[in-house]
Tab-separated table of C-alpha atoms in Angstrom:
chain	number	residue	atom	x	y	z
A	184	GLN	CA	8.301	108.531	47.449
A	185	GLY	CA	7.012	112.079	47.765
A	186	ASN	CA	3.457	110.889	47.149
A	187	GLN	CA	3.843	108.264	49.887
A	188	GLN	CA	5.149	110.947	52.249
A	189	SER	CA	2.161	113.195	51.574
A	190	GLN	CA	-0.321	110.374	52.154
A	191	GLN	CA	1.141	108.618	55.202
A	192	PHE	CA	3.716	110.847	56.920
A	193	ALA	CA	2.352	114.397	56.607
A	194	TRP	CA	-0.385	116.510	58.152
A	195	HIS	CA	-2.609	119.137	56.603
A	196	ALA	CA	-1.268	122.456	57.908
A	197	CYS	CA	-3.464	124.934	56.041
A	198	THR	CA	-4.957	125.890	52.682
A	199	ILE	CA	-3.550	128.804	50.668
A	200	CYS	CA	-5.245	129.983	47.470
A	201	ARG	CA	-7.329	126.791	47.270
A	202	ALA	CA	-4.148	124.693	47.555
A	203	PRO	CA	-3.866	122.335	50.578
A	204	ILE	CA	-0.452	122.587	52.270
A	205	LYS	CA	0.904	119.398	53.856
A	206	VAL	CA	3.993	119.273	56.087
A	207	SER	CA	6.067	116.125	56.511
A	208	TYR	CA	6.610	114.871	60.056
A	209	PHE	CA	10.289	114.412	59.188
A	210	LEU	CA	10.602	118.120	58.346
A	211	ILE	CA	9.063	119.050	61.701
A	212	GLY	CA	11.463	116.719	63.511
A	213	TYR	CA	14.462	118.081	61.626
A	214	ASN	CA	13.564	121.716	62.408
A	215	LEU	CA	12.985	120.957	66.095
A	216	TYR	CA	16.324	119.163	66.283
A	217	ALA	CA	18.095	122.141	64.695
A	218	LEU	CA	16.513	124.500	67.257
A	219	VAL	CA	17.474	122.236	70.163
A	220	GLN	CA	21.063	122.141	68.878
A	221	THR	CA	21.295	125.918	69.346
A	222	LEU	CA	20.677	125.448	73.082
A	223	ASN	CA	23.858	123.402	73.592
A	224	GLY	CA	26.061	125.298	76.019
A	225	GLY	CA	23.268	127.571	77.225
A	226	TRP	CA	20.765	130.047	75.855
A	227	HIS	CA	22.019	132.187	72.991
A	228	ALA	CA	19.209	134.332	71.630
A	229	TRP	CA	21.111	135.235	68.448
A	230	ASN	CA	21.757	131.603	67.455
A	231	PHE	CA	18.218	130.510	68.296
A	232	PHE	CA	16.383	133.264	66.438
A	233	THR	CA	18.773	133.171	63.480
A	234	THR	CA	18.142	129.434	63.054
A	235	LEU	CA	14.397	129.999	63.419
A	236	ALA	CA	14.500	132.789	60.825
A	237	GLN	CA	16.369	130.531	58.386
A	238	GLN	CA	13.712	127.851	58.759
A	239	VAL	CA	10.861	130.305	58.222
A	240	ILE	CA	12.557	131.850	55.177
A	241	LEU	CA	13.213	128.412	53.699
A	242	VAL	CA	9.561	127.407	54.101
A	243	VAL	CA	8.352	130.685	52.561
A	244	THR	CA	10.819	130.398	49.663
A	245	VAL	CA	9.931	126.774	48.924
A	246	LEU	CA	6.220	127.605	49.068
A	247	GLY	CA	6.717	130.458	46.599
A	248	HIS	CA	8.676	128.135	44.327
A	249	GLU	CA	6.005	125.420	44.414
A	250	PHE	CA	3.199	127.916	43.883
A	251	GLY	CA	5.043	128.944	40.724
A	252	HIS	CA	4.614	125.386	39.431
A	253	GLY	CA	1.014	125.189	40.612
A	254	THR	CA	-0.071	128.569	39.250
A	255	MET	CA	1.283	127.718	35.806
A	256	ALA	CA	-0.474	124.340	35.967
A	257	ARG	CA	-3.723	126.209	36.582
A	258	ARG	CA	-3.039	128.552	33.663
A	259	VAL	CA	-2.695	125.636	31.229
A	260	GLY	CA	-5.963	124.090	32.436
A	261	GLY	CA	-4.907	121.958	35.407
A	262	GLU	CA	-5.387	122.251	39.153
A	263	ILE	CA	-3.267	121.991	42.326
A	264	SER	CA	-3.971	118.808	44.269
A	265	HIS	CA	-1.734	119.742	47.227
A	266	ILE	CA	1.749	120.974	48.092
A	267	LEU	CA	4.077	118.898	50.268
A	268	LEU	CA	6.872	120.403	52.361
A	269	TRP	CA	9.477	117.809	53.318
A	270	PRO	CA	13.207	117.713	54.199
A	271	PHE	CA	14.182	117.654	50.503
A	272	GLY	CA	12.285	120.864	49.701
A	273	GLY	CA	8.773	120.804	48.292
A	274	ILE	CA	6.593	119.024	45.755
A	275	CYS	CA	3.582	120.491	43.997
A	276	PHE	CA	1.149	117.740	43.042
A	277	SER	CA	-0.883	119.141	40.178
A	278	SER	CA	-2.959	117.953	37.255
A	279	ARG	CA	-2.994	119.119	33.652
A	280	PRO	CA	-5.194	118.435	30.616
A	281	ARG	CA	-4.290	115.197	28.825
A	282	ASP	CA	-6.620	115.483	25.840
A	283	LEU	CA	-4.014	117.301	23.749
A	284	ASP	CA	-1.334	116.034	21.405
A	285	ASN	CA	2.009	115.035	22.859
A	286	ARG	CA	3.839	118.128	21.675
A	287	GLN	CA	1.327	120.491	23.270
A	288	MET	CA	1.498	118.534	26.533
A	289	LEU	CA	5.304	118.723	26.447
A	290	LYS	CA	5.034	122.474	25.942
A	291	ASN	CA	2.693	122.763	28.935
A	292	ASP	CA	5.003	120.631	31.082
A	293	LEU	CA	7.979	122.782	30.109
A	294	LYS	CA	6.064	125.899	31.186
A	295	ILE	CA	5.090	124.320	34.509
A	296	VAL	CA	8.618	123.155	35.315
A	297	ALA	CA	10.228	126.476	34.342
A	298	ALA	CA	7.712	128.495	36.372
A	299	GLY	CA	9.158	127.272	39.687
A	300	PRO	CA	12.749	128.546	39.313
A	301	THR	CA	11.421	131.725	37.687
A	302	THR	CA	9.819	132.762	40.996
A	303	HIS	CA	13.286	133.355	42.461
A	304	PHE	CA	13.712	136.264	40.046
A	305	ALA	CA	10.817	137.928	41.889
A	306	MET	CA	11.574	136.814	45.459
A	307	ALA	CA	15.268	137.800	45.472
A	308	PRO	CA	14.629	141.452	44.381
A	309	LEU	CA	11.782	141.637	46.916
A	310	TRP	CA	14.134	140.673	49.751
A	311	MET	CA	16.722	143.115	48.409
A	312	ALA	CA	14.133	145.904	48.598
A	313	ILE	CA	13.247	144.898	52.180
A	314	ALA	CA	16.945	144.931	53.113
A	315	LEU	CA	17.328	148.463	51.739
A	316	VAL	CA	14.263	149.555	53.730
A	317	VAL	CA	15.831	148.100	56.896
A	318	LYS	CA	19.048	149.981	56.164
A	319	ALA	CA	17.180	153.246	55.495
A	320	VAL	CA	15.317	152.910	58.800
A	321	GLN	CA	18.504	152.161	60.758
A	322	ASP	CA	20.838	154.711	59.136
A	323	PRO	CA	19.573	157.747	61.149
A	324	PHE	CA	20.506	155.925	64.358
A	325	CYS	CA	23.972	154.890	63.154
A	326	LYS	CA	25.876	158.007	64.234
A	327	GLN	CA	29.410	158.204	65.568
A	328	PRO	CA	29.245	158.968	69.315
A	329	GLU	CA	32.528	160.931	69.127
A	330	PRO	CA	32.562	162.704	65.729
A	331	LYS	CA	35.954	164.390	66.061
A	332	LEU	CA	37.763	161.253	67.151
A	333	ALA	CA	35.933	159.244	64.501
A	334	HIS	CA	36.951	161.757	61.823
A	335	PHE	CA	40.551	161.460	62.991
A	336	TYR	CA	40.466	157.696	62.481
A	337	GLY	CA	38.549	157.993	59.188
A	338	LEU	CA	35.340	156.506	60.534
A	339	GLU	CA	32.031	157.572	58.988
A	340	ASP	CA	28.383	157.577	59.939
A	341	GLY	CA	26.036	154.975	58.517
A	342	CYS	CA	25.253	151.379	59.351
A	343	PHE	CA	27.343	149.739	56.631
A	344	ASP	CA	30.463	150.445	54.612
A	345	CYS	CA	28.813	150.818	51.195
A	346	SER	CA	28.311	153.884	49.028
A	347	SER	CA	25.305	152.789	46.920
A	348	ALA	CA	22.225	150.650	47.322
A	349	TRP	CA	23.531	148.095	44.836
A	350	GLU	CA	26.861	147.825	46.630
A	351	CYS	CA	25.028	147.186	49.908
A	352	VAL	CA	23.002	144.198	48.692
A	353	SER	CA	25.009	142.795	45.759
A	354	GLY	CA	27.291	140.854	48.092
A	355	PHE	CA	24.372	138.600	49.065
A	356	LEU	CA	23.898	137.541	45.437
A	357	ASN	CA	27.137	135.545	45.583
A	358	PRO	CA	26.633	132.713	48.107
A	359	LEU	CA	30.410	132.108	48.169
A	360	ALA	CA	31.313	135.737	48.922
A	361	GLY	CA	30.497	135.526	52.629
A	362	GLY	CA	27.561	137.943	52.769
A	363	GLY	CA	27.074	141.667	52.428
A	364	PRO	CA	29.232	144.598	53.559
A	365	PRO	CA	30.522	144.664	57.154
A	366	PRO	CA	28.820	147.034	59.601
A	367	ASN	CA	30.516	150.304	60.470
A	368	GLY	CA	31.934	150.612	63.968
A	369	ASN	CA	32.916	153.330	66.399
A	370	VAL	CA	36.362	154.109	67.740
A	371	TYR	CA	35.983	151.299	70.290
A	372	GLY	CA	35.268	148.664	67.642
A	373	GLN	CA	31.579	148.362	68.457
A	374	PRO	CA	29.062	148.283	65.548
A	375	LEU	CA	26.901	151.358	65.152
A	376	ILE	CA	23.819	149.360	64.163
A	377	SER	CA	21.742	147.825	66.941
A	378	GLU	CA	21.620	144.063	67.418
A	379	VAL	CA	17.935	143.961	66.452
A	380	GLY	CA	18.554	146.018	63.309
A	381	TYR	CA	21.482	143.806	62.309
A	382	PHE	CA	19.326	140.723	62.878
A	383	PHE	CA	16.733	141.938	60.362
A	384	TRP	CA	19.475	142.975	57.922
A	385	SER	CA	21.218	139.596	58.086
A	386	THR	CA	17.865	137.822	57.788
A	387	CYS	CA	17.202	139.629	54.514
A	388	GLY	CA	20.707	138.690	53.367
A	389	ILE	CA	20.053	135.030	54.186
A	390	ALA	CA	16.836	135.165	52.146
A	391	ILE	CA	18.611	136.687	49.129
A	392	SER	CA	21.434	134.123	49.201
A	393	MET	CA	18.957	131.276	49.711
A	394	ASN	CA	16.986	132.268	46.606
A	395	VAL	CA	20.179	132.394	44.558
A	396	MET	CA	21.375	128.995	45.826
A	397	LEU	CA	17.994	127.324	45.269
A	398	PHE	CA	17.818	128.709	41.735
A	399	LEU	CA	21.330	127.524	40.857
A	400	PHE	CA	20.781	124.089	42.386
A	401	ASN	CA	17.384	123.554	40.753
A	402	VAL	CA	18.417	124.653	37.276
A	403	PHE	CA	22.084	123.707	36.910
A	404	PHE	CA	22.284	120.500	38.987
A	405	PRO	CA	20.306	117.920	36.978
A	406	MET	CA	19.731	115.334	39.700
A	407	TYR	CA	16.305	113.731	39.843
A	408	PRO	CA	13.845	115.006	41.058
A	409	ALA	CA	15.242	118.565	40.915
A	410	ASP	CA	13.784	120.946	38.334
A	411	GLY	CA	17.032	120.941	36.379
A	412	CYS	CA	16.555	117.260	35.596
A	413	LYS	CA	12.991	117.875	34.408
A	414	LEU	CA	14.096	120.851	32.306
A	415	LEU	CA	16.808	118.705	30.740
A	416	ALA	CA	14.506	115.818	29.799
A	417	ILE	CA	11.462	117.826	28.695
A	418	GLY	CA	13.622	120.439	26.938
A	419	LEU	CA	15.380	117.735	24.911
A	420	MET	CA	12.062	116.234	23.829
A	421	TYR	CA	10.286	119.498	23.042
A	422	CYS	CA	13.070	121.819	21.836
A	423	CYS	CA	15.448	119.326	20.224
A	424	GLY	CA	13.100	116.601	19.014
A	425	VAL	CA	14.853	113.920	21.056
A	426	ARG	CA	12.915	110.678	21.431
A	427	PRO	CA	11.632	110.001	24.977
A	428	ARG	CA	13.708	106.831	25.398
A	429	ARG	CA	16.911	108.709	24.608
A	430	ALA	CA	15.887	111.618	26.853
A	431	ALA	CA	15.246	109.129	29.677
A	432	LEU	CA	18.685	107.620	29.183
A	433	ILE	CA	20.330	111.060	29.360
A	434	LEU	CA	18.286	111.885	32.473
A	435	VAL	CA	19.372	108.683	34.220
A	436	MET	CA	23.040	109.236	33.361
A	437	ALA	CA	22.976	112.846	34.596
A	438	SER	CA	21.179	111.897	37.825
A	439	VAL	CA	23.578	109.059	38.598
A	440	VAL	CA	26.619	111.300	38.099
A	441	CYS	CA	25.191	114.083	40.295
A	442	ALA	CA	24.091	111.627	42.997
A	443	ALA	CA	27.548	110.041	43.012
A	444	ILE	CA	29.149	113.468	43.497
A	445	ILE	CA	26.908	114.178	46.505
A	446	ILE	CA	27.538	110.746	48.040
A	447	ILE	CA	31.312	111.178	47.717
A	448	TYR	CA	31.038	114.627	49.331
A	449	CYS	CA	28.970	113.215	52.205
A	450	LEU	CA	31.467	110.408	52.754
A	451	PHE	CA	34.344	112.903	52.987
A	452	GLN	CA	32.327	114.962	55.478
A	453	LEU	CA	31.575	111.861	57.523
A	454	ARG	CA	35.234	110.893	57.486
A	455	GLY	CA	36.185	114.347	58.736
A	456	ALA	CA	33.584	114.158	61.507
A	457	MET	CA	34.848	110.767	62.665
A	458	GLY	CA	38.410	112.096	62.691
A	459	GLY	CA	37.459	115.109	64.801
A	460	GLU	CA	37.949	117.590	61.956
A	461	GLY	CA	34.368	118.813	61.921
A	462	GLY	CA	31.777	118.286	59.243
A	463	GLY	CA	28.923	115.843	59.324
A	464	GLY	CA	25.644	116.962	60.837
A	465	TRP	CA	22.045	116.550	59.810
A	466	MET	CA	22.371	118.586	56.629
A	467	VAL	CA	24.998	116.189	55.292
A	468	GLY	CA	22.711	113.304	56.202
A	469	VAL	CA	19.803	114.900	54.339
A	470	MET	CA	21.990	115.399	51.272
A	471	GLY	CA	23.066	111.766	51.394
A	472	MET	CA	19.459	110.576	51.684
A	473	MET	CA	18.491	112.780	48.752
A	474	ALA	CA	21.267	111.248	46.636
A	475	VAL	CA	20.171	107.712	47.529
A	476	MET	CA	16.555	108.597	46.685
A	477	SER	CA	17.736	109.973	43.334
A	478	LEU	CA	19.554	106.722	42.550
A	479	THR	CA	16.454	104.728	43.485
A	480	GLU	CA	14.193	106.788	41.228
A	481	SER	CA	16.766	106.696	38.418
A	482	TYR	CA	16.782	102.901	38.570
A	483	ARG	CA	12.974	102.949	38.419
A	484	ILE	CA	13.091	105.032	35.231
A	485	TRP	CA	15.736	102.695	33.804
A	486	ASP	CA	13.544	99.679	34.613
A	487	LEU	CA	10.500	101.278	32.959
A	488	ARG	CA	12.592	102.014	29.891
A	489	LYS	CA	13.794	98.419	29.783
A	490	LYS	CA	10.218	97.078	30.040
A	491	LYS	CA	8.972	99.549	27.395
A	492	LEU	CA	6.616	101.097	29.952
A	493	LEU	CA	8.295	104.484	29.986
A	494	ASN	CA	4.999	106.115	28.966
A	495	THR	CA	3.622	105.366	32.466
A	496	HIS	CA	6.111	107.831	33.972
A	497	PRO	CA	4.763	111.408	34.172
A	498	TYR	CA	7.864	112.864	32.479
A	499	PHE	CA	7.817	110.516	29.471
A	500	PHE	CA	4.158	110.096	28.527
A	501	ALA	CA	5.234	110.984	24.976
A	502	ALA	CA	6.990	107.602	24.726
A	503	ARG	CA	3.633	106.210	23.604
A	504	SER	CA	1.825	108.106	20.851
A	505	TRP	CA	-1.452	107.311	19.160
A	506	ASN	CA	0.173	107.641	15.776
A	507	ALA	CA	3.662	107.957	14.388
A	508	THR	CA	4.956	108.432	10.854
A	509	ARG	CA	7.758	106.153	9.734
A	510	GLY	CA	8.957	105.895	6.194
A	511	GLY	CA	5.907	107.776	4.929
A	512	VAL	CA	3.477	105.354	6.626
A	513	THR	CA	1.307	106.389	9.582
A	514	MET	CA	1.262	103.682	12.267
A	515	VAL	CA	-1.030	103.479	15.314
A	516	ASN	CA	0.146	102.214	18.715
A	517	SER	CA	-2.864	100.525	20.312
A	518	SER	CA	-0.866	98.691	23.006
A	519	ASP	CA	0.165	99.800	26.486
A	520	LEU	CA	3.868	99.659	25.564
A	521	ASP	CA	6.125	102.405	24.275
A	522	ASP	CA	6.390	103.098	20.561
A	523	GLU	CA	8.586	100.634	18.727
A	524	VAL	CA	12.063	101.922	17.905
A	525	GLU	CA	13.725	100.677	14.741
A	526	PRO	CA	16.988	98.808	15.334
A	527	THR	CA	20.138	100.681	14.444
A	528	GLN	CA	21.655	99.536	11.152
A	529	GLN	CA	25.341	98.994	10.589
A	530	CYS	CA	26.875	102.105	9.112
A	531	ALA	CA	30.168	103.672	8.265
A	532	LEU	CA	32.524	105.146	10.850
A	533	GLY	CA	31.433	108.724	10.122
A	534	ASP	CA	27.767	107.884	10.598
A	535	ALA	CA	28.571	106.012	13.803
A	536	VAL	CA	30.460	109.003	15.207
A	537	ALA	CA	27.582	111.315	14.269
A	538	THR	CA	25.054	108.981	15.879
A	539	CYS	CA	27.051	108.670	19.123
A	540	THR	CA	27.590	112.421	19.241
A	541	ALA	CA	23.878	112.958	18.689
A	542	ALA	CA	23.163	110.791	21.726
A	543	ALA	CA	25.370	112.986	23.909
A	544	CYS	CA	24.565	116.363	22.316
A	545	PRO	CA	21.167	115.909	20.648
A	546	CYS	CA	20.523	119.631	20.242
A	547	CYS	CA	23.756	120.178	18.336
A	548	TRP	CA	23.246	117.138	16.104
A	549	ARG	CA	19.521	117.333	15.609
A	550	GLY	CA	19.782	117.165	11.845
A	551	ALA	CA	22.156	114.200	11.895
A	552	SER	CA	19.872	112.342	14.295
A	553	ARG	CA	16.807	112.869	12.141
A	554	ARG	CA	18.672	111.881	8.971
A	555	THR	CA	19.769	108.694	10.703
A	556	GLN	CA	16.188	107.935	11.774
A	557	ASP	CA	14.873	108.553	8.234
A	558	ALA	CA	17.565	106.325	6.783
A	559	GLU	CA	16.702	103.578	9.265
A	560	SER	CA	13.000	103.865	8.370
A	561	ALA	CA	13.762	103.691	4.648
A	562	VAL	CA	15.996	100.639	5.106
A	563	THR	CA	13.295	98.963	7.190
A	564	GLU	CA	10.630	99.594	4.533
A	565	GLN	CA	12.931	98.241	1.821
A	566	ALA	CA	13.670	95.132	3.888
A	567	ILE	CA	9.939	94.477	4.310
A	568	GLU	CA	9.355	94.857	0.561
A	569	LEU	CA	12.159	92.376	-0.239
A	570	THR	CA	10.725	89.675	2.031
A	571	LEU	CA	7.256	89.745	0.350
A	572	THR	CA	6.181	87.826	-2.752
A	573	PRO	CA	4.752	89.736	-5.760
A	574	GLU	CA	1.214	88.577	-4.838
A	575	GLU	CA	1.646	89.802	-1.240
A	576	ILE	CA	3.018	93.127	-2.455
A	577	GLU	CA	0.012	93.584	-4.782
A	578	LEU	CA	-2.399	92.641	-1.990
A	579	ARG	CA	-0.705	95.093	0.346
A	580	ARG	CA	-1.053	97.872	-2.214
A	581	GLN	CA	-4.755	97.072	-2.673
A	582	HIS	CA	-5.337	97.216	1.078
A	583	ARG	CA	-3.508	100.507	1.217
A	584	ALA	CA	-5.551	101.936	-1.654
A	585	ALA	CA	-8.795	100.781	-0.015
A	586	PHE	CA	-7.764	102.333	3.269
A	587	LEU	CA	-6.960	105.648	1.575
A	588	SER	CA	-10.307	105.581	-0.244
A	589	ARG	CA	-12.189	105.038	3.013
A	590	ALA	CA	-10.198	107.816	4.683
A	591	GLU	CA	-10.965	110.201	1.796
A	592	ALA	CA	-14.672	109.333	1.939
A	593	GLN	CA	-14.747	109.888	5.685
A	594	LEU	CA	-12.986	113.222	5.265
A	595	GLN	CA	-15.535	114.380	2.673
A	596	TYR	CA	-18.384	113.231	4.918
A	597	ASN	CA	-16.964	115.215	7.854
A	598	ARG	CA	-16.812	118.332	5.689
A	599	MET	CA	-20.493	118.140	4.690
A	600	SER	CA	-22.857	120.715	6.145
A	601	VAL	CA	-26.048	119.843	8.028
A	602	ARG	CA	-28.155	120.755	4.987
A	603	GLU	CA	-26.135	118.482	2.704
A	604	LEU	CA	-26.432	115.622	5.197
A	605	GLU	CA	-30.220	116.097	5.382
A	606	GLU	CA	-30.516	116.141	1.579
A	607	GLU	CA	-28.444	112.958	1.331
A	608	ARG	CA	-30.666	111.290	3.928
A	609	LEU	CA	-33.827	112.242	1.978
A	610	VAL	CA	-32.335	110.962	-1.277
A	611	SER	CA	-31.418	107.673	0.377
A	612	ARG	CA	-34.955	107.288	1.803
A	613	ALA	CA	-36.522	108.060	-1.604
A	614	GLY	CA	-34.309	105.446	-3.230
A	615	CYS	CA	-35.396	102.815	-0.714
A	616	GLU	CA	-39.103	103.568	-1.354
């Protein structure tokens, strides 16, 4: 869906660092609607410019996040095709080398996916530094107009009620805390900091909180297509040795659960809005659309898994490998379908519990999972041997021995130097004469 948006419903805004930036028409419409909403009831400069600042900060933050993905893709040998900004955030369309083995490509994909959320560890401290600069510039002007009366009431100079730099900005790191420290006021209850100075301070606070929220959502809310879902699937395959089909199943289950949570939340908000209790709004609608899109894409992954075409999905290219070792035999997959998975054999209750637990917690039960796979492979090989006649078994062994002899001869030929090859060619020509 993101690719369709970038091709049909987006315009080329600019090019940054050789990366074309496309903006969705829906994002432009949403931002304009949000600005128009601030004009209800008359002109309020604070509401208008605060909303505009939030939109600009969101675009800058999302761009930084997507450039994290794209820059890492370039470092592993790929290139940025373009970056799309749309109501659900951003998408970096990038390429990467595909002439490597599956494990190396999984490692590269894990680096690319992790590079996006990592950028928030740089952007959040940068905004914190800017906020402290704003405070340092404003502090000389935040003086009590009546020092004696202010001292009597225990009021102090300074723009904000915080004793250290960390105390001043740490409140923005908790999105649920309600922001940073309150501004100091005079004896009449008026803030000492100017409205313009407080606008820049609050803007920096919004940027810090936004980076924290985007990091937490992307990493710890595994709903497709958020980065957390990609980290979950690719991390299971690369770090835990989980097979792609099982990783896809875990991804689908996690996405469906997260999407259901968001849909239920949106329905409660809609119910409150219809009952006059507030809630609703465009943001709730965007969240609901994102959840529906996640369910749609999850069903697509499920359908690909069912048709054994999971390798056509960019996350699960490792579902089809050129070779795989099973039961000591190297097998080649020359079809367009996923690698064949051996059927699960009937086993005792303890093995069944271990297998089911491995499906839910593959990292914790990695050894049990691999032992189960090896046992299944051994049972399969034994079953094949039992179904063959003695003549067929002997013929199979001869074919295997011939194949190994050809492989050994080819290996020796590949190890020969140019001089040895030339001498062999001359000997062969002399023999023919």
